[in-house]
Every structure is written in structure tokens, then in C-alpha cells.
Coordinates of C-alpha atoms in Angstrom, one line a residue:
X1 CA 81.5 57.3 60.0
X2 CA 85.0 57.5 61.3
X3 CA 84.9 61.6 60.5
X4 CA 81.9 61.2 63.0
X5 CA 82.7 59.2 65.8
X6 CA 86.7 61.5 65.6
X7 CA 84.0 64.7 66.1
X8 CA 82.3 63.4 68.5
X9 CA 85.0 61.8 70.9
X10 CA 86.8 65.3 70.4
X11 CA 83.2 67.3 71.8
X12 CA 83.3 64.3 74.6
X13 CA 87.0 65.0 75.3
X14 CA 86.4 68.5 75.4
X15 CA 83.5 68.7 77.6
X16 CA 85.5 66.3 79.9
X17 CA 88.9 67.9 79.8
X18 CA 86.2 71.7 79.8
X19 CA 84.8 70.2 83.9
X20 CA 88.0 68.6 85.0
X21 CA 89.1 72.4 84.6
X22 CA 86.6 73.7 86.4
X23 CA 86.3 71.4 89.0
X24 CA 90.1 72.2 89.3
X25 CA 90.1 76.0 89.2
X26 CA 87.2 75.6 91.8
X27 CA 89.3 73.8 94.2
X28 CA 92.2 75.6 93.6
X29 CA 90.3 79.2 94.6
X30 CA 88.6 77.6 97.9
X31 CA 92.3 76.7 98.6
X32 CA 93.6 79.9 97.9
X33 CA 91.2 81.8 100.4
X34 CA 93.2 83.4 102.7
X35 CA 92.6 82.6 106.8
X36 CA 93.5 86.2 107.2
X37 CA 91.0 88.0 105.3
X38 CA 89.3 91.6 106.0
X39 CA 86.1 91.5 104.2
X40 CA 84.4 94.7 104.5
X41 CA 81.7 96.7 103.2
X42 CA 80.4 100.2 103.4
X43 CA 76.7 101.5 104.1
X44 CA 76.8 105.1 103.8
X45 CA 73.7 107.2 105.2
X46 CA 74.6 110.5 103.4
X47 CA 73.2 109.4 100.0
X48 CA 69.7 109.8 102.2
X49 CA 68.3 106.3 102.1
X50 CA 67.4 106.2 106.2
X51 CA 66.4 110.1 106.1
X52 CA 63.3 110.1 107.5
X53 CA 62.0 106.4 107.1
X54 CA 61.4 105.7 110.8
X55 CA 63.6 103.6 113.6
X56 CA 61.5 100.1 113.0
X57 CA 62.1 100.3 109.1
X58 CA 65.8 101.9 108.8
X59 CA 66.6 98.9 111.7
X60 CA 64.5 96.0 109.2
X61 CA 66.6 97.4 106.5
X62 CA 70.1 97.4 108.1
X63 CA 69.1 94.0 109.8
X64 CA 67.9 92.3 106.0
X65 CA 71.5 94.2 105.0
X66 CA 73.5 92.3 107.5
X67 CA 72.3 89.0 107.4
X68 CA 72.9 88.9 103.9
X69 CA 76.1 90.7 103.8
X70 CA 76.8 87.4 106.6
X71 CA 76.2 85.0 104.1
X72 CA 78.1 86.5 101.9
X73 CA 81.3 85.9 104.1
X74 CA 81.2 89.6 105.4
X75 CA 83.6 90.2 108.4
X76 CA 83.6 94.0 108.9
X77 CA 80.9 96.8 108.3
X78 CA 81.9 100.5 107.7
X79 CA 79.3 102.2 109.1
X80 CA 78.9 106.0 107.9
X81 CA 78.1 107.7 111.6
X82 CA 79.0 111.7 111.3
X83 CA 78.0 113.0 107.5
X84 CA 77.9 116.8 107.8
X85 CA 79.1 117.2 111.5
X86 CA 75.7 116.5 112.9
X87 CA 75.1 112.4 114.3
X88 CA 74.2 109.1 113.5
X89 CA 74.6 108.4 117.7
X90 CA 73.4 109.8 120.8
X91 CA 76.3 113.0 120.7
X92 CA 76.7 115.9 123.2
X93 CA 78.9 117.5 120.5
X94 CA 77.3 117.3 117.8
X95 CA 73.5 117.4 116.7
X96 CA 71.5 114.1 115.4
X97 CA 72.0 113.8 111.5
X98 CA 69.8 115.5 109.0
X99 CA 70.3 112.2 107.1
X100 CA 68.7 110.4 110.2
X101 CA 65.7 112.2 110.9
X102 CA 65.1 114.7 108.3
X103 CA 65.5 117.6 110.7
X104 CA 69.0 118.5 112.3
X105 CA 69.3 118.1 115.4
X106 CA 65.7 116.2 116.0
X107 CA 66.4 113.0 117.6
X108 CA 64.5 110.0 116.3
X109 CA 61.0 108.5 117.8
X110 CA 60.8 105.8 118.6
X111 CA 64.2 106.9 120.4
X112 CA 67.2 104.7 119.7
X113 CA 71.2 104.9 119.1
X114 CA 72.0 103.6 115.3
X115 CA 75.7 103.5 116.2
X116 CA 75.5 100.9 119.1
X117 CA 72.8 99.4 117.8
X118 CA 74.8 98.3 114.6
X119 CA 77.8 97.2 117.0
X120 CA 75.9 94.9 119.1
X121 CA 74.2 93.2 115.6
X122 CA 77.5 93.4 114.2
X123 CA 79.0 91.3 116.7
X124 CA 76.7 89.0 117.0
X125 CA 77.1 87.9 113.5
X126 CA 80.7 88.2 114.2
X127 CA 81.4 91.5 112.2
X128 CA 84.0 94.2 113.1
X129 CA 82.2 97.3 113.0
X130 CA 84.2 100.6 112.0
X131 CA 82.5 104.0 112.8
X132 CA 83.1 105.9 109.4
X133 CA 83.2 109.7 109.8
X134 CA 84.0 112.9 107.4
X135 CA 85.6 114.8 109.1
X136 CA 85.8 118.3 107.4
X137 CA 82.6 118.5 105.7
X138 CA 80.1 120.7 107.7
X139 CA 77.3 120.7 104.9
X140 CA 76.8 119.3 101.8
X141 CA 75.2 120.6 98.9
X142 CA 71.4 119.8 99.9
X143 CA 69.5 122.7 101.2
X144 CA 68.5 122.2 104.9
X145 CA 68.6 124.3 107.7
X146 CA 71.5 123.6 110.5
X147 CA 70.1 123.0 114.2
X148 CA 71.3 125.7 116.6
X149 CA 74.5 123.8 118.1
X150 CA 75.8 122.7 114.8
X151 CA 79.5 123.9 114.3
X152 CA 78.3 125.9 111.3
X153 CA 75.8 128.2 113.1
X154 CA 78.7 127.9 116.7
X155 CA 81.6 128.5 115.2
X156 CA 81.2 129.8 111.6
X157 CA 85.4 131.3 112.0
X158 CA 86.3 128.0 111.4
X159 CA 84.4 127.5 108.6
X160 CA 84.5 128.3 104.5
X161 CA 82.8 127.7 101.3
X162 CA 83.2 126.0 98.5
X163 CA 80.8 125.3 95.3
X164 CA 78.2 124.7 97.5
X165 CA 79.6 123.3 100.7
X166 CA 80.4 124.1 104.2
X167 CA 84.1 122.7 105.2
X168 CA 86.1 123.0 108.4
X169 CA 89.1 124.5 107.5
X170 CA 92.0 122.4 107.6
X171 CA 94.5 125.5 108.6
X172 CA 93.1 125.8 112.1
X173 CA 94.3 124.1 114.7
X174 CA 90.5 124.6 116.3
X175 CA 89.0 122.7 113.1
X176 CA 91.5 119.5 114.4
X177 CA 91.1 120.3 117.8
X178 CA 87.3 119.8 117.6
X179 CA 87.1 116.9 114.8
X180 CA 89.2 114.7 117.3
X181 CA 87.1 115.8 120.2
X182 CA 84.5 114.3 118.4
X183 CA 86.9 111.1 117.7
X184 CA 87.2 110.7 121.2
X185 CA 83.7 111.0 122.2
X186 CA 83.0 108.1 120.1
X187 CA 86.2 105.6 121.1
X188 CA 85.4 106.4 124.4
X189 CA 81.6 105.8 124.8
X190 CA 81.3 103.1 122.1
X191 CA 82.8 99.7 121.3
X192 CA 84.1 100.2 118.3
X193 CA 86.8 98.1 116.1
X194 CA 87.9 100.6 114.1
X195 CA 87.5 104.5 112.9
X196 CA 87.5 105.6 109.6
X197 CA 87.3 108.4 107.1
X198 CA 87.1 108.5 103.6
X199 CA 88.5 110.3 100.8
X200 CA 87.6 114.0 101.3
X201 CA 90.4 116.5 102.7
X202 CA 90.9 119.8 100.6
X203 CA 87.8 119.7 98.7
X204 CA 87.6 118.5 95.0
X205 CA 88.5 120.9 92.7
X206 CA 86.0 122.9 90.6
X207 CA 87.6 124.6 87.6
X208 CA 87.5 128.5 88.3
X209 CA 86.6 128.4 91.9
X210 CA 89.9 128.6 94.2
X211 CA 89.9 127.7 97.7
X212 CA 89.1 130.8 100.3
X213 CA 92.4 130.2 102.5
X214 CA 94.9 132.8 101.0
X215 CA 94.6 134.9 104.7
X216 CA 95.9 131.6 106.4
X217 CA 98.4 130.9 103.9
X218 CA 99.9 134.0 104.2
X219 CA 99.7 134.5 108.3
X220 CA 101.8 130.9 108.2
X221 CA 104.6 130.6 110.3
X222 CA 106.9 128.3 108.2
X223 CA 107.3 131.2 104.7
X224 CA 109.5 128.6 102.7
X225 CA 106.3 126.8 102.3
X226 CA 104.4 126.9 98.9
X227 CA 100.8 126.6 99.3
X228 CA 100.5 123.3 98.7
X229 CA 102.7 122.2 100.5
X230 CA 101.2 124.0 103.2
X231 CA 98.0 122.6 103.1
X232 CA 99.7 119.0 102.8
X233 CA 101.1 119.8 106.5
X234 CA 98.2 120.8 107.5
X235 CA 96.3 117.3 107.0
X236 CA 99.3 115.6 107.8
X237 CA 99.3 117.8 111.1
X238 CA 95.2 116.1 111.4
X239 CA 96.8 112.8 110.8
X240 CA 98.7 112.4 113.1
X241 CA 96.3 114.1 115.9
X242 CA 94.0 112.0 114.9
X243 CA 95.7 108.7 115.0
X244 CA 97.3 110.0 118.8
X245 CA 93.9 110.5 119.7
X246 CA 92.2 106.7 118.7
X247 CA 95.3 104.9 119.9
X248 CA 95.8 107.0 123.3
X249 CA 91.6 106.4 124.1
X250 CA 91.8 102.6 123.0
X251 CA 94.9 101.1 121.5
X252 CA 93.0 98.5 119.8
X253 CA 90.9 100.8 117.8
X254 CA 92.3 100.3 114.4
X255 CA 92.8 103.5 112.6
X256 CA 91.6 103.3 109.1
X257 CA 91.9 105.5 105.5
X258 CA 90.1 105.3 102.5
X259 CA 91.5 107.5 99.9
X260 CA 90.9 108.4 96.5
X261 CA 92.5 105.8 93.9
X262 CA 95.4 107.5 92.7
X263 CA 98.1 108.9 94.9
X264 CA 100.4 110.8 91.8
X265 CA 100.8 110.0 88.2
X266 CA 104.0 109.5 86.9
X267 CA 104.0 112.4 84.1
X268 CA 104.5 114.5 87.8
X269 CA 105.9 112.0 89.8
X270 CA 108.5 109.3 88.4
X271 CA 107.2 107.2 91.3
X272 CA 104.0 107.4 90.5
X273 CA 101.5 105.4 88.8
X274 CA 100.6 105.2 85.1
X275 CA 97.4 107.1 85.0
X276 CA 96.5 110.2 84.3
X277 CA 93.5 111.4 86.9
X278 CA 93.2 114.1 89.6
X279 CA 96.1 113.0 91.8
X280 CA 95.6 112.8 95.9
X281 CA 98.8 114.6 96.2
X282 CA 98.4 117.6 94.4
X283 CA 94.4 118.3 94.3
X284 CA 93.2 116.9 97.8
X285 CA 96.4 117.5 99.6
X286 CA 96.9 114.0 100.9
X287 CA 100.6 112.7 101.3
X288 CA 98.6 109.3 102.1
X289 CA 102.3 107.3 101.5
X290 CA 103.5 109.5 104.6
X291 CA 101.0 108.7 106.7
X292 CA 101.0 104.7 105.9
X293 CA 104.8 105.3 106.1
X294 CA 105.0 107.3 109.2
X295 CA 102.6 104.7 111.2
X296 CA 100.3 106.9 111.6
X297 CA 97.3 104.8 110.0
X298 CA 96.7 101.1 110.6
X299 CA 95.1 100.2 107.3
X300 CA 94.6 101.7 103.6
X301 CA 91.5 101.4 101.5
X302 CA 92.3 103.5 97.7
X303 CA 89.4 103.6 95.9
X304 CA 89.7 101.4 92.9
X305 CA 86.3 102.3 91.7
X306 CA 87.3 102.0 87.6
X307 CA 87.6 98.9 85.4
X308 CA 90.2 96.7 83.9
X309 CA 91.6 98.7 80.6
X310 CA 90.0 102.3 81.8
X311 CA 92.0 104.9 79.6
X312 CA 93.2 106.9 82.6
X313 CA 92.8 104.6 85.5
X314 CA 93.4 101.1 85.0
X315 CA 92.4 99.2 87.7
X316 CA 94.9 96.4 86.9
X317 CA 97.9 99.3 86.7
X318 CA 96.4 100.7 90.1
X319 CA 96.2 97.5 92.4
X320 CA 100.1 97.3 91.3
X321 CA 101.1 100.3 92.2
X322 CA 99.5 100.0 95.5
X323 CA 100.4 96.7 96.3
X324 CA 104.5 98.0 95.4
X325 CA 104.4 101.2 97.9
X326 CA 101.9 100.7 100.2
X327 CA 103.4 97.5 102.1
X328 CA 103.9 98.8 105.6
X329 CA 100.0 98.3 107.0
X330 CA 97.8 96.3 105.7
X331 CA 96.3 97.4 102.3
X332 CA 92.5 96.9 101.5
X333 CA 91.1 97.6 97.9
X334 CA 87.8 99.6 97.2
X335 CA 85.5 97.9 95.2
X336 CA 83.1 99.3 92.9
X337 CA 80.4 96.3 92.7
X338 CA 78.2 97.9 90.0
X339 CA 81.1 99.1 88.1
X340 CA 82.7 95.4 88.1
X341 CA 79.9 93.9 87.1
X342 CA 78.9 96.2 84.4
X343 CA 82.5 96.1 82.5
X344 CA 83.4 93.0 80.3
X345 CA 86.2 90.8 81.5
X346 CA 88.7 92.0 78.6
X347 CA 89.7 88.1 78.1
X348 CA 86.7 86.3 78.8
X349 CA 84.0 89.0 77.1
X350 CA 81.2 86.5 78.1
X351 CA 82.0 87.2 81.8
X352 CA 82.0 90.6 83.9
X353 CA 85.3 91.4 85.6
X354 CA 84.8 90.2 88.9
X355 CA 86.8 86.9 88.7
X356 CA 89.9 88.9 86.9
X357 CA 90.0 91.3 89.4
X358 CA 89.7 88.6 92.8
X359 CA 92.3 87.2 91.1
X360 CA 94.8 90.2 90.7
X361 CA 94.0 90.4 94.4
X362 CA 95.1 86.8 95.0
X363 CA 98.3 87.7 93.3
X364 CA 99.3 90.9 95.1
X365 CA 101.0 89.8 98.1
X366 CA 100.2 93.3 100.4
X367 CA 96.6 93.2 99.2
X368 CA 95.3 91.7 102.8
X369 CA 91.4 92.1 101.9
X370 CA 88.6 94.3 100.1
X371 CA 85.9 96.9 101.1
X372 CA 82.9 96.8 99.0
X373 CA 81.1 100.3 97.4
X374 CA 78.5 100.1 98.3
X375 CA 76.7 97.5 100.8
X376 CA 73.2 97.6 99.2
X377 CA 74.9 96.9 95.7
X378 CA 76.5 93.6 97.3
X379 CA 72.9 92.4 99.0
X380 CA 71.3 92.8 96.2
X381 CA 73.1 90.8 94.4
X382 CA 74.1 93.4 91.2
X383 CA 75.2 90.8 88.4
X384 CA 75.5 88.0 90.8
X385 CA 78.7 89.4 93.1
X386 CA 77.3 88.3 96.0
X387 CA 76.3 84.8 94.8
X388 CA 79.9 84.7 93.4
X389 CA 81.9 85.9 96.8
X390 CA 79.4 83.3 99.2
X391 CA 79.6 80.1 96.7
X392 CA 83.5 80.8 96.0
X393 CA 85.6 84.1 97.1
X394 CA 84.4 84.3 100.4
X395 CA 83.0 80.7 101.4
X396 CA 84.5 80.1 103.9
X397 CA 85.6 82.2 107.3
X398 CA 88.5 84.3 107.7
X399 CA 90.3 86.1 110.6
X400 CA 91.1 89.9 110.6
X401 CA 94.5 90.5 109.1
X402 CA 97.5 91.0 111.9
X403 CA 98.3 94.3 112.8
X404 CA 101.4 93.4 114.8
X405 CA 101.6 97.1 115.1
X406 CA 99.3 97.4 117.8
X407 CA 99.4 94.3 119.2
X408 CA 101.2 90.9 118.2
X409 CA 101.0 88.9 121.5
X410 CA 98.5 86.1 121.1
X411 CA 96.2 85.7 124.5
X412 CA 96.6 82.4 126.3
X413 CA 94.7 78.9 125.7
X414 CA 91.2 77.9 126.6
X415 CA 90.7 76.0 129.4
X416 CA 88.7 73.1 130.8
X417 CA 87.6 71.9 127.6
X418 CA 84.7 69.4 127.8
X419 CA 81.6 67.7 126.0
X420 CA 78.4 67.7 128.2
X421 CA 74.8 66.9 127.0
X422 CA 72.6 69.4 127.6
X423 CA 68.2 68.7 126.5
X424 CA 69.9 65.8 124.1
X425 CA 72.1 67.9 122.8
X426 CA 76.0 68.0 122.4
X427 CA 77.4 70.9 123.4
X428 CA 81.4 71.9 123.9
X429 CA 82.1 74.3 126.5
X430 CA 85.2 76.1 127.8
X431 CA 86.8 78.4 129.8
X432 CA 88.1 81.6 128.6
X433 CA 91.9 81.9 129.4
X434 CA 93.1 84.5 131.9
X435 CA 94.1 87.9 131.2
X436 CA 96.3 90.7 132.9
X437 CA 96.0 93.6 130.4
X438 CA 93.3 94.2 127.2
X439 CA 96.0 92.5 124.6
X440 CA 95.4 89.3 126.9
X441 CA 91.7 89.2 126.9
X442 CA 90.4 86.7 124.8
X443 CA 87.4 88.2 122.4
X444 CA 86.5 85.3 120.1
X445 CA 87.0 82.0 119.6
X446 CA 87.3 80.0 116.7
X447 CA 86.4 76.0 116.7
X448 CA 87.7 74.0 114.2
X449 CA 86.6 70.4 113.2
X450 CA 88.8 67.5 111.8
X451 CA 88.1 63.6 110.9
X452 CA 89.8 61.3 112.9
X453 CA 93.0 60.8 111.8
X454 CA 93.2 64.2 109.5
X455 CA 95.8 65.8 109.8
X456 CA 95.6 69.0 112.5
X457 CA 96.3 71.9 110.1
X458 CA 94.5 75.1 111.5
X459 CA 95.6 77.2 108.5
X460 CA 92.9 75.3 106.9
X461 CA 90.2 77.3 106.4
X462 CA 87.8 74.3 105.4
X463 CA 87.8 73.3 108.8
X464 CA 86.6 76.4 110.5
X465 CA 82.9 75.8 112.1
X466 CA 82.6 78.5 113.9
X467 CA 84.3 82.0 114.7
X468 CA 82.2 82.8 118.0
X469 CA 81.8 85.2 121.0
X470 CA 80.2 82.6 123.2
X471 CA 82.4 80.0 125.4
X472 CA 80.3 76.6 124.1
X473 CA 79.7 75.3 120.9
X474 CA 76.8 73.1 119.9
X475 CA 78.2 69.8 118.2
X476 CA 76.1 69.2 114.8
X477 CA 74.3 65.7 114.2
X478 CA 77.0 62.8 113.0
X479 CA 76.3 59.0 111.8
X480 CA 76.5 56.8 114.7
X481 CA 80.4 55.9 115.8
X482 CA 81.6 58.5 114.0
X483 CA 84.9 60.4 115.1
X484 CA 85.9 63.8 115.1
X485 CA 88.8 65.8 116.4
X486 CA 87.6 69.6 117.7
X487 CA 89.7 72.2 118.5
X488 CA 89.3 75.4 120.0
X489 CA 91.6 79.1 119.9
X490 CA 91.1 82.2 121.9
X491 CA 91.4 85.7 119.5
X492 CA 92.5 88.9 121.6
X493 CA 90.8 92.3 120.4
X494 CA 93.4 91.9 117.1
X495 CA 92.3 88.9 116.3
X496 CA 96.0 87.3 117.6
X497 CA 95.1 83.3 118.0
X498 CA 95.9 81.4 120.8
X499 CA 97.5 78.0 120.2
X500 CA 94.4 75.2 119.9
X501 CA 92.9 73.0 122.9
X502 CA 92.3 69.3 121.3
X503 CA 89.1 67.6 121.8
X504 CA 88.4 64.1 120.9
X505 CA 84.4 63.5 120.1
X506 CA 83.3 59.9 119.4
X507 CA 79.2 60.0 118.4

């Protein structure tokens, strides 16, 4: 009887001491969300999943994306725009996307513009939206004719082969010349937060097939130069343009970087990582530490696509090494959802590994956010990730991370803030602050809602009830007597927050 009642107390003790655990690691991950937070994910349209279904259902389907990718705490959308030089927008430059219509160069019936479409729905669910080009690739592997004013058929001196695809070359000066033109085009005409490319410079290597540049190579100017070095400068040389170009048509256009997962490894590099994988350095031609050194990007997304314990690329041995050199912009990781979910957590074998890698993030103090491969992946809901990042990693909101480096000046308060009933309603409206320049202009506002007597702590994420474009906030139902404390902060084009207006509200 004793033996009994000693097993049983120890199951009762266990279960209890099992939910005080949990109830503690809960509360201890809602407080350890971030209030700077970018939370980003990619829809690509090159894999061919809008080609040719029709404006009404390709907008239902981003739409149904966005919402849920909203619930799940989403604040940024990539947005793949220019695939194969041809255009996801309405471009003078460059012909609508094969991966649009079906047809090059065909524009789409019923007409509309995907690109500013997805930045005003974007930013009405309070989303960032990034216009994600490639920049060298002309054509990819599936057969398709070109449309008559497509670079390929234009200008096929600036163009080569290789296993199958069409690239700009990087050696010209005309290839960068034209890839920014388009860069410009885009800042200029559309409101977009940020521009981004992805991984592919030099193409990836194909044993036995060598790149078709040796003419350029040997016409250089600089002869000390081996080949690879060579083509290193010349993507640092589009780097660089490139970044002058975003920043000099809108400074606050962030200026983004998503490269493959491993920069060197250290059997050919003692600063590199321990991994043993083609290398961005030495096969693609990327120096991406020079440009996030140099200032010439404003934030870094490497592609940690692999698992926890992968033989060659270790995503725990990765995130480290990123997080120890790449410091001086704000560092984003590439997540592979279906990847995550589909690998065992190597301590907890009954789980997948997204919990042991959010919390690797949590410890890396230059990890300021995560990009998620692929959007669709996310919404729907592969091995519950999206469940997991709206009920706990992402619950609640979070601002943009700084980028003091172009812009650290936080606009000026709201004004004339006020409660008025409006139909039986409570609604708190504002003023906007005043501006002299862009950097003062207040974009967003976030409202913020405390019990009377709570303390006034705006780092609290908990209390954030709304990050919003508008200048009124409805007030939500409340018991009769009831007290609140409201507060309300301007956010320029950087997200920089104001100091906060107090309101007192007494139901």
C-alpha cells in the first residue's frame, strides 16, 4: 500500500513539477520575443505556381497567403518580381514574366500590376514588402521562347551559357549598367521597403563545364589578378553599384542579400566555418563578408536550409559562425520550413527541430530576425510551424530591426491626442507629428495598452494593440469603470519610434 501511494505521489509530483515547466518555458519564450523583430517570408513565382492561372485566382491566392502569413506574426514579404529579366510589374525595360502569363512579354487580362498590388495589401496588414529580383539570370532552364525586347534576343553580347541557362555576364560593365537601370526603375516608380536578391552570382558549378569568360579574363586591365579573384571584383564592382543606386533613388530603401549558407570552410580558410560544402567564396564568387563589411548591404539572409547534425552543414555550427562575423548589419537566417520539420530534434527525438533552432536564434545576439523558405510551406502549416510561430515565436508584434545606418533619428511625437465617440463607439484619434525631411515623416504608429497603475514599459511587447498606418484607433469593449492607460508612438520609414503620448481612458 505504501509502495502504491509512494508511486503514485511521485506520477502526481511529476505531472505537476512536468506543467509548472511548461507553463514556465511558455512564459519565459513570450518574454523573450524580441520588440525588434524582422519576420519575413519568401513567395517566389519562378517555381511556376501563378504561370498562367489568371489575375482573379493568382490575387485569391496571394491574398489567402497573406492573411495567413498575418496571423502568423509575419512583418515583411519578399516578393520574387524579375525571374529571368522579363516582369512581375508594369516595366518599360523589361518584358512581363513568362512566369506571369505563360507567354513573355504578354501582359495579363484582366490587366493588373502584381508588384503594387502586393505593396498596397502588404501594408495594409502592416507588412514591409521587398521587391526580390535575380539579377544575372536571363533564362532558366525551361524551354520558352523570349519576347522580342528581352535582353537575350537585344543584347545577346552581353550574354553567355551555361548548362542550360542564359546569364548576364558579370565582366561587363553594360550587364551592371542595365541590372541597376532596372533597380532604379523599380525604387523610383514603386513604394518599396526594400530590394533584394538572392543567392545566384557566378553560376553553380557543374562538374566538366567551365564558365565561357576566358576572352574577358584575359582582355582585364588589372593582370596580377587570378581569375577568381577577378570575377570576385567583378560582383563586388555590382555591389556596390547596386547599393549607390537604391540608396541615391530612395535612402530608405533597405538593401538586402540572401546568400548561399556557407561563406568558406575552414580546411581553405582558417576563418572559416566547419563545414565542408560548395563555399560562396570560391564557387559563386561572392566576398559577401566585404560587402556587409564595406556597408554596402543593409541586411544578410544565408541560407541555412540544412538540419541540426547535417554531416557537412550543420545548421547549429552555421548560425555561429554567422552570428561571430557577420555583426555589422543586421543578420536574418533562411529557414527551410519543410526541412525543419521533417528532421528530428537530436535531443527531444519526439519533436521536429523547430523549437531547437528558435532557440539557437534567441541565443545569438546579431541574429535580429528570420526569412522563411518558402511562404506556401509556412501557410500551410507543414508539421505545425505556423501554429507554433502564431501561438508562441511570433505572438505577439514586433518592430523592424534599427538600421541606424540609414537613418537613426526618431520622428517627433503625436499630437492632439483625444478620445471621441463616434456611432457608440470609442475611438482614439491623433495628429501625425510634423516633418521637414523623409527621416521625419511619421509612417506607422504603434498603440500600446496598460492597466491603470501598470507600470509604463513600451519594451513590452504584450502590450502592443496595434502597429497601424491610420491616425485613430478603435478602443475595444471593457467592464464598466474600468481603467486603462493608452499610449501612442510615431515610426519614420525605419521604423525609429517616437517617444509615447499618454492617454488616460476610464470606461
Amino acid at each position: 500500500m505504501n509502495k502504491r501511494y509512494n508511486r503514485q505521489t511521485r506520477r502526481m509530483v511529476g505531472a505537476l513539477l512536468l506543467t509548472v515547466t511548461l507553463l514556465l518555458t511558455a512564459a519565459v519564450r513570450v518574454q523573450a520575443q524580441p520588440k525588434r523583430e524582422f519576420r519575413g517570408a519568401w513567395i517566389q513565382s519562378v517555381n511556376g505556381q501563378f504561370k498562367g492561372i489568371g489575375t482573379e485566382n493568382m490575387q485569391k491566392t496571394l491574398a489567402y497567403q497573406l492573411d495567413e502569413l498575418q496571423k502568423d506574426g509575419c512583418n515583411a514579404i519578399i516578393f520574387q518580381v524579375r525571374p529571368e529579366c522579363d516582369a512581375l510589374y508594369a516595366s518599360h525595360l523589361e518584358p512581363w514574366s513568362y512566369y506571369l502569363t505563360g507567354e513573355q512579354g504578354r501582359a495579363p487580362q484582366p490587366y493588373w500590376d502584381p508588384l503594387q498590388w502586393m505593396i498596397a495589401e502588404c501594408h495594409r496588414r502592416g507588412m514591409e514588402l521587398h521587391a526580390w529580383i535575380n539579377p544575372y539570370r536571363a533564362k532558366t532552364k525551361t524551354p520558352h521562347d523570349n519576347a522580342y525586347n528581352h535582353v537575350i534576343k537585344e543584347h545577346p553580347e552581353w550574354c553567355f551559357e551555361y548548362d542550360g541557362l542564359t546569364l548576364l555576364n558579370p565582366a561587363l560593365k553594360e550587364s551592371r549598367d542595365f541590372i541597376c537601370e532596372v533597380v532604379r526603375d523599380i525604387v523610383s516608380r514603386y513604394d518599396v521597403d526594400g530590394l533584394h536578391i538572392d543567392d545566384y552570382f557566378y553560376p553553380y558549378p557543374t562538374p566538366g563545364i567551365d564558365i565561357p569568360d576566358q576572352a574577358d579574363y584575359r582582355a582585364r586591365t588589372d593582370q596580377s589578378l587570378t581569375i577568381g579573384d577577378w570575377r570576385r571584383q567583378n560582383v563586388n564592382l555590382f555591389i556596390q553599384q547596386l547599393s549607390q543606386t537604391v540608396h541615391e533613388t530612395k535612402p530608405w530603401v533597405k538593401f538586402g542579400v540572401s546568400p548561399f549558407g556557407i561563406y568558406r570552410n575552414q580546411k581553405n580558410d582558417p576563418d572559416g566555418s566547419r563545414t565542408n560544402g560548395l563555399q560562396n567564396y570560391d564557387q559563386l564568387y561572392a566576398d559577401v563578408l566585404l560587402w556587409v563589411n564595406e556597408g554596402w548591404i543593409d541586411y544578410c539572409v544565408p541560407q541555412l536550409y540544412w538540419e541540426i547534425g547535417h554531416k557537412a552543414a550543420d545548421y547549429d555550427t552555421l548560425i555561429r559562425w554567422w552570428n561571430d562575423h557577420c555583426g555589422s548589419v543586421p543578420l536574418f537566417i533562411g529557414e527551410d520550413v519543410e526541412r525543419t520539420v521533417k528532421f528530428k530534434d537530436l535531443k527531444q527525438p519526439q519533436q521536429h527541430q523547430q523549437q531547437a533552432k528558435m532557440a539557437l536564434h534567441q541565443q545569438m545576439p546579431n541574429v535580429k530576425g528570420t526569412v522563411l523558405w518558402y511562404a506556401k510551406a509556412a501557410v500551410d502549416n507543414v508539421g505545425g510551424y505556423g501554429t507554433a510561430l502564431r501561438n508562441n515565436y511570433w505572438r505577439y508584434p514586433a518592430l523592424q530591426p534599427s538600421m541606424p545606418q540609414l537613418d537613426k533619428k526618431a520622428p517627433g511625437k503625436v499630437r492632439k491626442l483625444k478620445v471621441v465617440d463616434v456611432d457608440e463607439k470609442r475611438v482614439l484619434f491623433w495628429t501625425e507629428p510634423k516633418a521637414k525631411d523623409w527621416g521625419d515623416i511619421a509612417e506607422r504608429y504603434v498603440v500600446y495598452r496598460f492597466m491603470k497603475g501598470e507600470d509604463i514599459n513600451t519594451d513590452d511587447v504584450s502590450k502592443i494593440v496595434s502597429i497601424t498606418t491610420q491616425t485613430h484607433y478603435e478602443l475595444p469593449a471593457a467592464e464598466p469603470k474600468s481603467r486603462y492607460v493608452y499610449v501612442v508612438t510615431a515610426l519614420d520609414r525605419i521604423q525609429n519610434e517616437s517617444k509615447g503620448v499618454k492617454k488616460k481612458v476610464k470606461y
